CSV table of C-alpha atoms in Angstrom, one decimal:
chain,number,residue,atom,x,y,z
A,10,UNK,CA,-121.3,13.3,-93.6
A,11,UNK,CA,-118.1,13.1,-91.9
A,12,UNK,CA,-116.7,10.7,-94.4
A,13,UNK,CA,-117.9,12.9,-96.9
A,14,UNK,CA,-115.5,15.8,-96.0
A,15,UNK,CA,-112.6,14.0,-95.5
A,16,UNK,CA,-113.1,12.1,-99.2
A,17,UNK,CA,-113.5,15.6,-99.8
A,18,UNK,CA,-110.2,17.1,-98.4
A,19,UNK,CA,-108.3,14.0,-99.8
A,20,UNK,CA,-109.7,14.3,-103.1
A,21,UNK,CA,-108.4,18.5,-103.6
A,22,UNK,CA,-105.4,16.8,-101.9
A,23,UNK,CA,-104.9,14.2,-104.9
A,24,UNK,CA,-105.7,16.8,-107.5
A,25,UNK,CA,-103.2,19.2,-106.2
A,26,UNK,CA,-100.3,16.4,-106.3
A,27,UNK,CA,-101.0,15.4,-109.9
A,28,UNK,CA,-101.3,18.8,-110.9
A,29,UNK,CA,-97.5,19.6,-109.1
A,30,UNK,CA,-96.5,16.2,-110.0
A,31,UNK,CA,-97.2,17.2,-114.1
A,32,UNK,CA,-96.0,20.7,-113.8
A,33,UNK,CA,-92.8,19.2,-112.6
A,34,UNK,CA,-92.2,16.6,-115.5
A,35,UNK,CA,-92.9,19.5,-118.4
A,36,UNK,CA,-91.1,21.8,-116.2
A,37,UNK,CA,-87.9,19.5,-116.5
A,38,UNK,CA,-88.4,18.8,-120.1
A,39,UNK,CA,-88.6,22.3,-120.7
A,40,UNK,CA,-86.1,25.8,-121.7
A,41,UNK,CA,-84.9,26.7,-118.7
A,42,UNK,CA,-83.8,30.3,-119.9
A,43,UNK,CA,-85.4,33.4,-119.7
A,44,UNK,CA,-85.9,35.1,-123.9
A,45,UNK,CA,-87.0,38.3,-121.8
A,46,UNK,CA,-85.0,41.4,-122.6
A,47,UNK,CA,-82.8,43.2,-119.8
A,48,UNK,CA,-83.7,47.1,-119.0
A,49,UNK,CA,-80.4,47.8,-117.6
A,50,UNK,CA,-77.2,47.3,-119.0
A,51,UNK,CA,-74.2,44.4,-117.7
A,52,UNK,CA,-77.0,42.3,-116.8
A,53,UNK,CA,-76.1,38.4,-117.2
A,54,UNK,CA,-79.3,36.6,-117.7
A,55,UNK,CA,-82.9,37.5,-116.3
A,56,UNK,CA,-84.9,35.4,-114.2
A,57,UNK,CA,-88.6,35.6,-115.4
A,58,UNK,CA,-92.1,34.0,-114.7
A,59,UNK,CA,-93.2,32.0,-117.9
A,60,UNK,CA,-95.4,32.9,-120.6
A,61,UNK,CA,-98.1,29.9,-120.0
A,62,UNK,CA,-98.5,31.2,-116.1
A,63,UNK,CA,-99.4,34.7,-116.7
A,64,UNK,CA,-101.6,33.3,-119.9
A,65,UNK,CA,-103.4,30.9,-117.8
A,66,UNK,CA,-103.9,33.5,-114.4
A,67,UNK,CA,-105.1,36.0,-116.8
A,68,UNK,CA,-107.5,33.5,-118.8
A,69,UNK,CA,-108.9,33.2,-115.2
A,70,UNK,CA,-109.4,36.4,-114.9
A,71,UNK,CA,-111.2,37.1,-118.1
A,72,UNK,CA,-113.6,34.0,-117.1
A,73,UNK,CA,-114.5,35.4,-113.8
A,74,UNK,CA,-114.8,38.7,-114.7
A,75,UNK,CA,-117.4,37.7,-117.3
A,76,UNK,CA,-119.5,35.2,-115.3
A,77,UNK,CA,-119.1,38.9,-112.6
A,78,UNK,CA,-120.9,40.7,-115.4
A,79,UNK,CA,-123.3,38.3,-115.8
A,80,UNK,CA,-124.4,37.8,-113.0
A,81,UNK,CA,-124.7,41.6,-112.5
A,82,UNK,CA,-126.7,42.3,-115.5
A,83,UNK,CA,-129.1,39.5,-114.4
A,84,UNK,CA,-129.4,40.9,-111.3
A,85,UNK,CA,-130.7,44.4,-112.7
A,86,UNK,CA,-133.1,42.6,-115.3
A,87,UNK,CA,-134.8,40.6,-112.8
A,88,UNK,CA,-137.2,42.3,-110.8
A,89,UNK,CA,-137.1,41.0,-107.4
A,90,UNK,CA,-133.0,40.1,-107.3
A,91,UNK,CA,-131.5,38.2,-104.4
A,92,UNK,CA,-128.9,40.1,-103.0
A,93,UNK,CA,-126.9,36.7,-102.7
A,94,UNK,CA,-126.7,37.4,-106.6
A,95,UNK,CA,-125.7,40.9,-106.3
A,96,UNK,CA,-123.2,39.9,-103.5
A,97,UNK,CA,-121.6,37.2,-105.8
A,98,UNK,CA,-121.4,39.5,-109.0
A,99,UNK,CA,-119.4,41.8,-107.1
A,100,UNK,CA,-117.0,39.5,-105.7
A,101,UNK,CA,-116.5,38.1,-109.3
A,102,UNK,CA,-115.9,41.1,-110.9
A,103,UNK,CA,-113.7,42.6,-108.1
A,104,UNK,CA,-111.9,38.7,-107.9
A,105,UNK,CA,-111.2,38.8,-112.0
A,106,UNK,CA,-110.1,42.5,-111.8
A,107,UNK,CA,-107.6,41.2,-109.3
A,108,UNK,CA,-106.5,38.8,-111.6
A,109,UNK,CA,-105.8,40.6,-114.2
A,110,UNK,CA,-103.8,42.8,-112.7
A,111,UNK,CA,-101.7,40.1,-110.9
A,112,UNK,CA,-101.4,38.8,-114.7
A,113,UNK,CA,-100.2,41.7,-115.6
A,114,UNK,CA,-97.9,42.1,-112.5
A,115,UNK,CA,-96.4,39.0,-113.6
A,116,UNK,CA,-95.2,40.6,-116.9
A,117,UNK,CA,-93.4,42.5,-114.9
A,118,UNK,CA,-91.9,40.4,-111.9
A,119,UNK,CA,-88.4,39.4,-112.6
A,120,UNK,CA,-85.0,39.4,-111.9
A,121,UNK,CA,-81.8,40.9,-113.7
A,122,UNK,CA,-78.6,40.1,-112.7
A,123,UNK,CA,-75.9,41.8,-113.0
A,124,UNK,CA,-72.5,40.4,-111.9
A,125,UNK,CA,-72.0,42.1,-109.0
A,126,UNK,CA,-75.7,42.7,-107.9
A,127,UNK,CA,-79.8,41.2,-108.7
A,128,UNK,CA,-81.9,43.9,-109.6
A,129,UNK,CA,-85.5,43.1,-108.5
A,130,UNK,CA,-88.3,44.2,-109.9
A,131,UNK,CA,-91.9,43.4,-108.1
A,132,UNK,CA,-95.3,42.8,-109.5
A,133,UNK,CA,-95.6,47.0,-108.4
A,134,UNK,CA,-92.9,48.2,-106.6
A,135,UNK,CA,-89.6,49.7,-108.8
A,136,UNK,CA,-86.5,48.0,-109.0
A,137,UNK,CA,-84.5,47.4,-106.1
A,138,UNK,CA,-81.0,46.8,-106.3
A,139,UNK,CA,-79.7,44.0,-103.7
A,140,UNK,CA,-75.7,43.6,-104.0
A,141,UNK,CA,-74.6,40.2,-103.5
A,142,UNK,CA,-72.6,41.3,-100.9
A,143,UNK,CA,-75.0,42.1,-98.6
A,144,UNK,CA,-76.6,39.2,-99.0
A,145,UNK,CA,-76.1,37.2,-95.4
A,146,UNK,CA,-78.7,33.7,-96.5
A,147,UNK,CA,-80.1,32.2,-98.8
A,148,UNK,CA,-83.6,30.2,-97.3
A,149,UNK,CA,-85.8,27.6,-99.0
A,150,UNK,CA,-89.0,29.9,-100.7
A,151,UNK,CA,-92.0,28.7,-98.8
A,152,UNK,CA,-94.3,30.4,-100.6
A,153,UNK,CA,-94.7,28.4,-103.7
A,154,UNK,CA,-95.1,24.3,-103.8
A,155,UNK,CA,-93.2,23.9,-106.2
A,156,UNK,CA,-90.0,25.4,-104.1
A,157,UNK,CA,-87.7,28.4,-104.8
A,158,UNK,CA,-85.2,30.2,-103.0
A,159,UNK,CA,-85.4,33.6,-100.8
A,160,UNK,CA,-82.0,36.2,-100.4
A,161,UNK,CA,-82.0,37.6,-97.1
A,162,UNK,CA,-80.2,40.3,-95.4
A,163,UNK,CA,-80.7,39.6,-92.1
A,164,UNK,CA,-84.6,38.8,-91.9
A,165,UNK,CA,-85.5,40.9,-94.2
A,166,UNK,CA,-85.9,39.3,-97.9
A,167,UNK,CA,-84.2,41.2,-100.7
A,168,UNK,CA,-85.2,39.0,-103.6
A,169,UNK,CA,-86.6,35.8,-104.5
A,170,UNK,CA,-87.9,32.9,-107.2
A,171,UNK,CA,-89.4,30.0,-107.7
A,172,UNK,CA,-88.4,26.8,-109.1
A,173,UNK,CA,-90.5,27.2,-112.1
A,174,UNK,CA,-89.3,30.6,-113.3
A,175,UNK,CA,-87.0,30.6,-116.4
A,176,UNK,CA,-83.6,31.3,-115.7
A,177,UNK,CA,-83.5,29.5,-111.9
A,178,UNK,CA,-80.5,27.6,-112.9
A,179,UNK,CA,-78.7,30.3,-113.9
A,180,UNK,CA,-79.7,31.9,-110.7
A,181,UNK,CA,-78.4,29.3,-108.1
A,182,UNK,CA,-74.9,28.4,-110.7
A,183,UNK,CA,-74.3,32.3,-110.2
A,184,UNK,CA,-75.3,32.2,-106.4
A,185,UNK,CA,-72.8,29.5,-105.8
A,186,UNK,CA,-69.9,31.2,-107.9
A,187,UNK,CA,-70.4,34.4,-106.4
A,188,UNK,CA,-71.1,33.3,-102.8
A,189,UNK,CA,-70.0,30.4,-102.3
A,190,UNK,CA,-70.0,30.5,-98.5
A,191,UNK,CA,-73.9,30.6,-98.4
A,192,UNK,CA,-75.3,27.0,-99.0
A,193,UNK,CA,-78.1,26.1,-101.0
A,194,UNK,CA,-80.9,24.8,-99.4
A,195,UNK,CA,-82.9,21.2,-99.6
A,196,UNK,CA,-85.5,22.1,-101.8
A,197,UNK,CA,-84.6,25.2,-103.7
A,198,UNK,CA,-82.1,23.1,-106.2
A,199,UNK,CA,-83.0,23.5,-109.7
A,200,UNK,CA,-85.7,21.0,-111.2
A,201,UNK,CA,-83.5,21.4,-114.5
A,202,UNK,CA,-79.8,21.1,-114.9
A,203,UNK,CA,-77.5,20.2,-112.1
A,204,UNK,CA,-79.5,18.9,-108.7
A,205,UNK,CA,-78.6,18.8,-104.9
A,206,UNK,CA,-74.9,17.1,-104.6
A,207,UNK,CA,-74.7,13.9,-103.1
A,208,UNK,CA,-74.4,13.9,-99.3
C-alpha cells in the first residue's frame, strides 16, 4: 500500500515534468509577441496570456460544469439520491463556474507598457499604473512553474508575468534598458530570444 502511494506521487510527478518539459519546447518554437490591442495610448508592446491557455482553462470549465449538471439532474430523477451525489454536483458546477470566469479573467490580465510606466490590468481589478521608477526589485515569479518575473516596490508587488505570456521578451529587453540597475533574476530570463548571460 505504501509503495502504492509513492508510485503514485512519482507518477503525477513524471506527468507534470513532461507536460512543462513540452510546453517549454512549443513555447520556444513559438511568436513571442503579444497581437492584442493597447487601450491606452504611447503604449510600446503588451504583455498578454495566450489564446490556447484561456481556450484550454475554459474547455475545462465547460466539461465540469456539464458533468455538475448532470449529476444534479440525476440526483432529482432518482428517488432515493445520495447526498454524496448532490454534494459532488454542487462542487462541479460551482468548480466550472469558477473556471469560466478565471477564463474569462484571462482575457483580460495583461500588461501595457508605456515607456515611462507598465499599466496592469488584473483578472478583476482596473488598471494600475506602476512607474518604472518606483520600481525598487525585480524577484523570480514563484507562482507559476514555468517561471516569470515579479516588480516590487518595497514588498509589495506592483506587476508581474510569466514566462509563457506573449510579449515576456519584450518585457525583460525594456526592464534592462530602462532599469538597468535592477538585475534580472535566475529563472525569470526569457525561454525565447536572448537567455541569462554567461557568468
Amino acid at each position: 500500500m505504501h509503495w502504492g502511494a509513492n508510485s503514485s506521487v512519482a507518477v503525477a510527478a513524471l506527468i507534470a515534468g513532461v507536460i512543462t518539459t513540452v510546453v517549454t519546447a512549443i513555447i520556444r518554437r513559438s511568436p513571442s509577441r503579444a497581437t492584442a490591442r493597447a487601450t491606452r495610448e504611447g503604449v510600446l508592446f503588451v504583455v498578454s496570456t495566450r489564446m490556447w491557455q484561456r481556450v484550454l482553462i475554459r474547455t475545462v470549465g465547460i466539461a465540469v460544469l456539464s458533468l455538475g449538471v448532470i449529476l444534479l439532474l440525476a440526483a432529482v430523477f432518482v428517488r432515493d439520491p445520495e447526498i454524496g451525489m448532490v454534494i459532488a454536483g454542487a462542487a462541479m458546477l460551482a468548480g466550472g463556474i469558477l473556471f469560466l470566469l478565471l477564463a474569462r479573467g484571462m482575457k483580460r490580465m495583461r500588461l501595457e507598457v508605456t515607456p515611462d510606466s507598465v499599466w496592469s490590468f488584473g483578472l478583476v481589478r482596473g488598471p494600475q499604473q506602476v512607474p518604472i521608477a518606483e520600481v525598487t526589485a525585480l524577484v523570480p515569479n514563484p507562482g507559476d512553474r514555468f517561471g516569470g518575473i515579479l516588480a516590487l516596490t518595497g514588498s509589495k508587488t506592483r506587476f508581474g508575468a510569466t514566462r509563457l505570456m506573449l510579449g515576456y521578451p519584450q518585457l525583460i529587453d525594456f526592464l534592462q534598458q530602462s532599469r538597468p540597475d535592477l538585475p534580472v533574476p535566475d529563472g525569470s530570463w526569457p525561454l525565447q530570444g536572448r537567455q541569462s548571460p554567461a557568468r
